[in-house]
Every structure is written in structure tokens, then in C-alpha cells.
Amino acid sequence: MHYPLLQRITRSIALFLLLIISTFSFGQDPVPTLPIPVPATTPAQQVPAVPTQATPATNSQAVQFYNQAKSAGMSDMDIEKAALQRGYTLDDISAMRKRLEQGSKDNTKNETNRDKVDDSRKQEDELDDETNNEKDSLSVNRARSRTIDRTFGSFFFQGASTTFEPNLRIATPRNYILGPDDELVVDIYGNAVDNFRMKISPEGTVKMLNLAPVYVNGLTVEQANERIVNRLRQAYSSLNRPGSGTYSTITLGNVRSIQVMITGEVARPGTYTVSSLTTAFNALYRSGGPNSNGSYRNIEVVRNNKVIRTIDLYRFLIDADLRDNIALQDQDVILIRPYDVRIELNGELKRTGIFEARSGETLKEVLKYAGGFTPEAFTSLIQYQRNTGTNFIIGSIDSVQLNSFQSKNGDIFTVKRILDVIANQVEIRGAVTRPGMYPLDERTKTVKELITSAQGMGQRAFLNRALLERSSGDTQTGMIAIDLRKLMNNEIPDINLLPGDILTIKSVEDLKEFTFLTVNGSVMNPGVYYYYKDITIPDLIFQAGGYTEGGVPYRIEVSRRVKNDTLDLPSNQNVRIFTLDIPDNLRMDSTAQKFVLFPSDIIFVRQSPRYENQKIVNIEGEVMYPGRYTIKNNFERISDLLPKIGGLKPEANLNSARFYRNNEQVAITISDILNNPSLPSNMLLQDGDNLVIPRKSEVVRIQGGVYNPSLVNFDPKFSFGEYISQAGGFAERVRKNRVYVSYPNGRTHRTKQFLFFRSYPKVEPGSVVTVPVKEPKVERQMTTGERLAIISLLTTMAITMVRLF
């Protein structure tokens, strides 16, 4: 379906639906049926009844009535006039039209997408044709650039909506020409009060009260006002006369609709029904503007077969010039001509794309539409590409030719970017006050002047030699050595600078290996520090944050590399060792100041031999004073702990005491140590040792190869066998000769056997009896290959025996 036709159908449906609603929306008597009038030339036929107020019409019913009305011979204008005659305004019609068009968007979307697909398909075809005809990169780039609509001016129409509603809520233009279907509103106030609305008849007249008609067609509102007032004076003799007290105002009410045809190279050609206030730009916007071949600068407005205006959209887009935005009249035709010349502008321009040029326009004038050059544009020479009809050629235009050069259709102009270099630049680096770039001008022409511009050399500048890098005519860079001392003393002539020269002045430190000192040991921040001339040991310790708490200022050792001073050194010794004492608290002292450190020296600061952190042991459990205790000296042993804790509590079990070192239990018997401190188990105490003295336990745990592993009570009358019986006795496959008992103090005793006699260990409170179990033998299943090998062997042996017998 053609897009304008679909819009006209939608508008007609809206008008017809308004006609239906009119039967019950203005308080009129309900009309059960409403026959649709038909032309006299068409056989009269009665259409189905219009739904009454009890059965309101739906959109689908309105479409059905519209189709029947069209089959009866009614035109779109007939339906529109019928709605207007019933008192509907264009605002009412517009509101209904929007509601119906919103519902029809899904249908129109397919048509719109089809148009877009066709356009893109056309562009793809152009790309394929161009690529097939010319395989070089030039033609491919040109074809690819056309796949995107970059024509200047197209952006103005890309956001055009599918509906077009003129602004009817504006003051009546002074040059508005009245015509049939326009409405005039007359207000009489003062001594007499009246108000009535008059619609201009097709004959161009308006009729008021019982007076004769007044002809107002083709007049402005002001001209019509004069005629109407003269006619009203037949009823109101003093109307609008000075001192009469009776006055009138005549304004424009609802405006008429007009039809405008848009044709030529337009995106959506056709006839559009629009408001009489519509301008040329409104209509162009509604139609989608020029298509891919349409001109933006040669759009004609034709009225009565005469061109009354030629529109140049560039004047509006560039200068906001509205001189071409003229008001349209009924039956006006807008003709969009094909473009004559389009060129492409690329590169360093504020706005790139495809621009249309008019006959006689120079390239400079076209560049104005592109917004001019960017700040980085190379304007001295512009390159262009031109189609000669058989191939492409390239050329260039200088800045003088811009004023006279006229482009041809299809030209491509490229404005390049300036080089990222500075033509009059010199640079100074190194030991100067302000290194950096400087201009090569009247104040900076020589090396000496460049140093002066950089605020002079630094105090540590190396004056025996400087280097001047200079690019020669070839691709290599040359070096010029300069004696700065002689240059600054005017002993040698100054050197003239050239663009791009780089002067490098080194400092004395730059020409030396940067050396370090290392300090280790009892200082706050041990590590590596920079070496400075005449630095001493107190200076270095001061930089390291001073001594730690245990550090001492004596027996400080300095390790020094041997360079040339090998006197009195054995052949196998490559370092010198110095041991020094320095003043306490880093006081200034002549002795300490005399020993100067050398680069790469390593200094060791010792810790006091009797300085160490406190060593702590922990005692917990059934003692009188549990807690943490300090080891007094390096000879304290476990037996020395008991006097510190104030004795044991009555419920303490000393035989079950546990001693831990490094979180691991050490198997010792505390009671034996107390009875005989000379035992080897009476170990020296260490930092972090832990002694736990538990209370007496009354249970024994039996586990392993018994039928009922459990926790049983301790009974001093029970033998070992009775404890096993408490757990259900030995299970199968147990190792009775390897039963062992683990005691709370960490010791373990196993079963002893002599010939057929077994001696089981003694069971004490809190101990654990463990009965080992024999590991079951796992018989490996033979694989299929092994079975086949055995069967084959047995078969071979049987055959051999049969043969022997």
C-alpha cells in the first residue's frame, strides 16, 4: 500500500468515526439509524445502521462503515465536510486522527520498513556494481561511502514524524487570505451583547443574523472586518463608532483544510491535506524531504502553473533564513528537482559529508556550508579527485584558487592535517635552570643565547663538554661537541642554532656511577641509602632512624671494598674490616667525624649481648596460681616451675601432667622429675613452653579390635583382661601381642611377650587401651589375559603329555 494513500484512509476513518460519535455527544435526540448520503449518479443504497448511544462504535466498525461509504461513491472530502458541517473543529479531527494513526502504526511500520529495505538494497546494488566494475581500492572506498547517507541537510528530515499537525493556537497572520470553510467569530459587547460564528460558504460569503451575505473570499481578516462591520451597522447603527458604547471584534476561528501536492525527487510523494496555515517547510518535513536524488537547493513552489518561489534549504540550515518558508494555498505544488552537482568534503573540516553546489558557486562558498576549516587543517593545499568519464584523476588547489575554483559533480575534496612538528623549535636539556622547548627567534639565535633563555646553567653543570644534536640533510643526526667553559668565557665563537637543534648539558653526577651505603643490624630502618661526600657513621645511623632498643654504639663494624689500596692485605683478602666505637646518642665528636665512609660500604650495628626479649612459659590446670611466668635465666628447668605456682590443688593428678613445646606434647613424667631432678627428662625451659596439670580422671578408653569400643570407669581392682571384657572382648583378627596403652602424660607402653607368656601394660586413670587389628589381605583378581595365558599353558602341557604317552 502506498504510504500517502494509507494516511488518507486513516484520516477518513477518523472523520467517519467522529460522524458516528456526533449522534450522541452533543445532547441531541438519539437517532437510531443514519443513512449515508450518496451521489445522485449512484443508485441509492441504505448502509447498515450506525450504532446508537447504547452500542458505541468501535474502530473496526468505523473501518467497515468507511469501506461501505467508499463503495457508495463518497469521497474523502465528502466525509470530511460532513464532519465539519456537524460542528467538529480541526482540533477534534486531529485528536481522533492521532488515536487511529497510533493504532495503525503496526501496519504502516511494515510499509516503512519495506521502503527502507528497498533503499538499502539499492545502495547495496550500487556497491556491488561499483566493486565489480573497479577492483581498485579507490572505487571500493567510493562505493562504501555511499552506503551511509552523509548528504548535508538529510539530518533535518531524519527525525520526521508520521503525523503532521500545524500549530492552530497562534495569532492570525496579517497576510492570511480567507477562503471557503474558514470560520469567523464575531463578538459584540458593550450596550449590546451578541456572539456568533460564521463559516465562509463555497461561494465565498458569510451570512449573519437576517442580513444580506457579505463576500469575504480572498480578503485578509482586517479587510473582511471592515466589510462585516459595515453590514452589521444595519442592525447596530452605532457599532464601533466613537462614544457609541457598542463595539465588536472579529477573529479567525477554525481554519480550512487545503490540499498540497508534493512531487519530484521526494521521499514520500503524494497529495497532502493540511491546514491552511501550513508553510512550505511544514509540508517538506511531512513528506520526508528530498530523496537520495533530490535537490536541497532547487525546490520550486508552483501556484497556478507558475513558479512563485525557488527554495534553497541551505539558506535556512546555515543562516536560519526563513524567507523561503512561505504560506501555502490550496492546490499548490511543491516540486523537488534532481540535484545537479554534489561534492564530497572530507578531512579537517568542522562538518564533513556530501554537499550540493549551485551553478556558479566557488569551492570557497561551498566550504562555508561545511563550517570552515578546523584549527589543525592544512589550508595551503587541498587535494581533490575527479571523474573524467573514463577514470579518476587527482589534483590540488592552493589557497588562492579557492575563490575561483568551481567543482563538478562527483568531486571529492580532502583537507589534510598539518604536520605535528614545530618549524622554529630548539630544545635544551640537562643541567640548566629551565630545560625545555624554546622558539628560534631574535632572542634565541645562538647556543649562548639559548642557555641565557633557560635561566643559565646549574651549579653542578659539567663545563668541559656539551653536545649539540643537529639533523643534517640526510636521514642521520650529527653531533657537535662544545667546550662550555670556553664558550661562556668568550674564548671560542658562539654557534648559531638551526631549527630542531637539541643542546644537552650534563651535570657532574650524571657522569658518575651513583653509589650507595648499606646499614644493617640494630637500627630502626635498615637498608640502602645514597652516598654523599664526607658522610660519617653517625650521619648514616641518623638517616636510618637511630638505634633500636637493644642497639649499642660500640663494636660497629664497617666492611669496605678494596680498590687500589691493597697494601698490607693478604692475597686472599679482598675487603677491609673496621671495628669502631662512636659516641652515644649520636653526639658530634671529632673521633667519629674523622672516619669517613666510602661508596658501597656496609655498616653493621650490633645488639647488646645481654639484651633479649623476655621468655614466657604458661602453666594451667589444677595449680594454686596458674598463668604465665617469666624464665629467670637460661638454666631454669621444668622442676623449677613447681615452687612458682604455689603448690597443687587436692584434685590435681601430677602423673597425668602434660608438657607441650611448639604445640606438640612431650612424653615426660612430672612426678619422676620432682622426685629426681637429675633425670634427663627434666629439660631446660624455652619460650612458649606450656605445662598442663589436669585433675584426676576416673575413666579408661578402650578402642580398636574389641566388639564394643567404649569408655569405661577406672577400677584399681580390674586386671587388663577385665577391662577388655568391659569392651566385649577381643574381636577376630586382632594382634593380642601388640596391644598398647597410652597414658595422659604422653608415654606409651606395649605388651611384652616371652615364649608363650604375655605381660600386658598397666592401666591407669585416663589412659587409652588400643587393640591393633590385622590388615585384611586383598586378593587380586586375575585379568582376562592372565586367565587365557594359564589356560593356554595347561592346554599345551596336556597335548605334550598325550604325545609322550
PDB file of N, CA and C in Angstrom, residues 656-697:
ATOM      1  N   SER A 656      49.458 -37.395  85.507  1.00  0.00           N
ATOM      2  CA  SER A 656      48.838 -37.172  84.189  1.00  0.00           C
ATOM      3  C   SER A 656      49.204 -35.810  83.590  1.00  0.00           C
ATOM      4  N   ALA A 657      50.152 -35.108  84.199  1.00  0.00           N
ATOM      5  CA  ALA A 657      50.536 -33.784  83.697  1.00  0.00           C
ATOM      6  C   ALA A 657      51.086 -33.895  82.271  1.00  0.00           C
ATOM      7  N   ARG A 658      50.745 -32.898  81.475  1.00  0.00           N
ATOM      8  CA  ARG A 658      51.172 -32.887  80.061  1.00  0.00           C
ATOM      9  C   ARG A 658      52.045 -31.660  79.816  1.00  0.00           C
ATOM     10  N   PHE A 659      53.164 -31.884  79.110  1.00  0.00           N
ATOM     11  CA  PHE A 659      54.100 -30.808  78.813  1.00  0.00           C
ATOM     12  C   PHE A 659      54.163 -30.627  77.287  1.00  0.00           C
ATOM     13  N   TYR A 660      53.969 -29.352  76.827  1.00  0.00           N
ATOM     14  CA  TYR A 660      53.930 -29.066  75.390  1.00  0.00           C
ATOM     15  C   TYR A 660      55.069 -28.109  75.021  1.00  0.00           C
ATOM     16  N   ARG A 661      55.678 -28.380  73.889  1.00  0.00           N
ATOM     17  CA  ARG A 661      56.694 -27.496  73.317  1.00  0.00           C
ATOM     18  C   ARG A 661      56.405 -27.359  71.816  1.00  0.00           C
ATOM     19  N   ASN A 662      56.299 -26.105  71.402  1.00  0.00           N
ATOM     20  CA  ASN A 662      55.951 -25.826  69.993  1.00  0.00           C
ATOM     21  C   ASN A 662      54.642 -26.521  69.616  1.00  0.00           C
ATOM     22  N   ASN A 663      53.672 -26.486  70.571  1.00  0.00           N
ATOM     23  CA  ASN A 663      52.327 -27.046  70.377  1.00  0.00           C
ATOM     24  C   ASN A 663      52.335 -28.548  70.177  1.00  0.00           C
ATOM     25  N   GLU A 664      53.423 -29.235  70.522  1.00  0.00           N
ATOM     26  CA  GLU A 664      53.474 -30.692  70.467  1.00  0.00           C
ATOM     27  C   GLU A 664      53.767 -31.225  71.874  1.00  0.00           C
ATOM     28  N   GLN A 665      53.053 -32.347  72.230  1.00  0.00           N
ATOM     29  CA  GLN A 665      53.219 -32.909  73.567  1.00  0.00           C
ATOM     30  C   GLN A 665      54.533 -33.683  73.659  1.00  0.00           C
ATOM     31  N   VAL A 666      55.246 -33.441  74.765  1.00  0.00           N
ATOM     32  CA  VAL A 666      56.491 -34.163  75.061  1.00  0.00           C
ATOM     33  C   VAL A 666      56.184 -35.187  76.167  1.00  0.00           C
ATOM     34  N   ALA A 667      56.524 -36.436  75.900  1.00  0.00           N
ATOM     35  CA  ALA A 667      56.194 -37.522  76.842  1.00  0.00           C
ATOM     36  C   ALA A 667      57.178 -37.508  78.012  1.00  0.00           C
ATOM     37  N   ILE A 668      56.739 -36.964  79.117  1.00  0.00           N
ATOM     38  CA  ILE A 668      57.554 -36.957  80.336  1.00  0.00           C
ATOM     39  C   ILE A 668      56.636 -37.238  81.517  1.00  0.00           C
ATOM     40  N   THR A 669      57.263 -37.634  82.627  1.00  0.00           N
ATOM     41  CA  THR A 669      56.515 -37.886  83.854  1.00  0.00           C
ATOM     42  C   THR A 669      56.957 -36.863  84.888  1.00  0.00           C
ATOM     43  N   ILE A 670      56.078 -35.928  85.205  1.00  0.00           N
ATOM     44  CA  ILE A 670      56.429 -34.819  86.080  1.00  0.00           C
ATOM     45  C   ILE A 670      56.749 -35.305  87.495  1.00  0.00           C
ATOM     46  N   SER A 671      56.003 -36.301  87.941  1.00  0.00           N
ATOM     47  CA  SER A 671      56.249 -36.792  89.316  1.00  0.00           C
ATOM     48  C   SER A 671      57.651 -37.377  89.459  1.00  0.00           C
ATOM     49  N   ASP A 672      58.147 -38.066  88.427  1.00  0.00           N
ATOM     50  CA  ASP A 672      59.508 -38.606  88.478  1.00  0.00           C
ATOM     51  C   ASP A 672      60.530 -37.490  88.477  1.00  0.00           C
ATOM     52  N   ILE A 673      60.236 -36.394  87.707  1.00  0.00           N
ATOM     53  CA  ILE A 673      61.181 -35.271  87.661  1.00  0.00           C
ATOM     54  C   ILE A 673      61.277 -34.601  89.024  1.00  0.00           C
ATOM     55  N   LEU A 674      60.139 -34.441  89.709  1.00  0.00           N
ATOM     56  CA  LEU A 674      60.167 -33.801  91.026  1.00  0.00           C
ATOM     57  C   LEU A 674      60.899 -34.663  92.042  1.00  0.00           C
ATOM     58  N   ASN A 675      60.758 -35.979  91.928  1.00  0.00           N
ATOM     59  CA  ASN A 675      61.444 -36.872  92.851  1.00  0.00           C
ATOM     60  C   ASN A 675      62.933 -36.953  92.550  1.00  0.00           C
ATOM     61  N   ASN A 676      63.296 -36.794  91.272  1.00  0.00           N
ATOM     62  CA  ASN A 676      64.712 -36.903  90.895  1.00  0.00           C
ATOM     63  C   ASN A 676      65.000 -35.857  89.823  1.00  0.00           C
ATOM     64  N   PRO A 677      65.326 -34.601  90.182  1.00  0.00           N
ATOM     65  CA  PRO A 677      65.567 -33.545  89.195  1.00  0.00           C
ATOM     66  C   PRO A 677      66.721 -33.815  88.257  1.00  0.00           C
ATOM     67  N   SER A 678      67.573 -34.775  88.566  1.00  0.00           N
ATOM     68  CA  SER A 678      68.708 -35.050  87.700  1.00  0.00           C
ATOM     69  C   SER A 678      68.333 -35.905  86.495  1.00  0.00           C
ATOM     70  N   LEU A 679      67.087 -36.308  86.379  1.00  0.00           N
ATOM     71  CA  LEU A 679      66.677 -37.116  85.228  1.00  0.00           C
ATOM     72  C   LEU A 679      66.837 -36.329  83.937  1.00  0.00           C
ATOM     73  N   PRO A 680      67.158 -36.996  82.833  1.00  0.00           N
ATOM     74  CA  PRO A 680      67.272 -36.284  81.540  1.00  0.00           C
ATOM     75  C   PRO A 680      65.964 -35.646  81.086  1.00  0.00           C
ATOM     76  N   SER A 681      64.832 -36.156  81.548  1.00  0.00           N
ATOM     77  CA  SER A 681      63.536 -35.587  81.149  1.00  0.00           C
ATOM     78  C   SER A 681      63.270 -34.223  81.782  1.00  0.00           C
ATOM     79  N   ASN A 682      64.092 -33.830  82.744  1.00  0.00           N
ATOM     80  CA  ASN A 682      63.961 -32.506  83.360  1.00  0.00           C
ATOM     81  C   ASN A 682      64.657 -31.485  82.436  1.00  0.00           C
ATOM     82  N   MET A 683      63.950 -31.097  81.376  1.00  0.00           N
ATOM     83  CA  MET A 683      64.549 -30.294  80.314  1.00  0.00           C
ATOM     84  C   MET A 683      64.629 -28.833  80.705  1.00  0.00           C
ATOM     85  N   LEU A 684      65.548 -28.118  80.012  1.00  0.00           N
ATOM     86  CA  LEU A 684      65.630 -26.669  80.150  1.00  0.00           C
ATOM     87  C   LEU A 684      64.376 -26.024  79.547  1.00  0.00           C
ATOM     88  N   LEU A 685      63.912 -24.972  80.186  1.00  0.00           N
ATOM     89  CA  LEU A 685      62.705 -24.293  79.704  1.00  0.00           C
ATOM     90  C   LEU A 685      63.028 -23.415  78.495  1.00  0.00           C
ATOM     91  N   GLN A 686      62.038 -23.309  77.600  1.00  0.00           N
ATOM     92  CA  GLN A 686      62.150 -22.445  76.417  1.00  0.00           C
ATOM     93  C   GLN A 686      60.912 -21.551  76.324  1.00  0.00           C
ATOM     94  N   ASP A 687      61.090 -20.474  75.585  1.00  0.00           N
ATOM     95  CA  ASP A 687      59.988 -19.527  75.408  1.00  0.00           C
ATOM     96  C   ASP A 687      58.804 -20.215  74.726  1.00  0.00           C
ATOM     97  N   GLY A 688      57.610 -20.090  75.306  1.00  0.00           N
ATOM     98  CA  GLY A 688      56.407 -20.668  74.736  1.00  0.00           C
ATOM     99  C   GLY A 688      56.052 -22.039  75.265  1.00  0.00           C
ATOM    100  N   ASP A 689      56.848 -22.624  76.200  1.00  0.00           N
ATOM    101  CA  ASP A 689      56.510 -23.933  76.765  1.00  0.00           C
ATOM    102  C   ASP A 689      55.195 -23.827  77.540  1.00  0.00           C
ATOM    103  N   ASN A 690      54.475 -24.963  77.597  1.00  0.00           N
ATOM    104  CA  ASN A 690      53.164 -24.975  78.242  1.00  0.00           C
ATOM    105  C   ASN A 690      53.038 -26.254  79.074  1.00  0.00           C
ATOM    106  N   LEU A 691      52.682 -26.093  80.367  1.00  0.00           N
ATOM    107  CA  LEU A 691      52.513 -27.227  81.278  1.00  0.00           C
ATOM    108  C   LEU A 691      51.067 -27.253  81.747  1.00  0.00           C
ATOM    109  N   VAL A 692      50.421 -28.409  81.562  1.00  0.00           N
ATOM    110  CA  VAL A 692      49.025 -28.580  81.942  1.00  0.00           C
ATOM    111  C   VAL A 692      48.947 -29.707  82.973  1.00  0.00           C
ATOM    112  N   ILE A 693      48.409 -29.386  84.162  1.00  0.00           N
ATOM    113  CA  ILE A 693      48.244 -30.390  85.228  1.00  0.00           C
ATOM    114  C   ILE A 693      46.749 -30.601  85.385  1.00  0.00           C
ATOM    115  N   PRO A 694      46.202 -31.750  84.901  1.00  0.00           N
ATOM    116  CA  PRO A 694      44.758 -31.980  84.951  1.00  0.00           C
ATOM    117  C   PRO A 694      44.333 -32.525  86.317  1.00  0.00           C
ATOM    118  N   ARG A 695      43.034 -32.612  86.489  1.00  0.00           N
ATOM    119  CA  ARG A 695      42.502 -33.264  87.680  1.00  0.00           C
ATOM    120  C   ARG A 695      42.446 -34.767  87.451  1.00  0.00           C
ATOM    121  N   LYS A 696      42.247 -35.512  88.517  1.00  0.00           N
ATOM    122  CA  LYS A 696      42.251 -36.963  88.424  1.00  0.00           C
ATOM    123  C   LYS A 696      41.125 -37.447  87.529  1.00  0.00           C
ATOM    124  N   SER A 697      41.456 -38.385  86.653  1.00  0.00           N
ATOM    125  CA  SER A 697      40.460 -38.962  85.746  1.00  0.00           C
ATOM    126  C   SER A 697      39.968 -40.275  86.321  1.00  0.00           C
TER     127      SER A 697
END
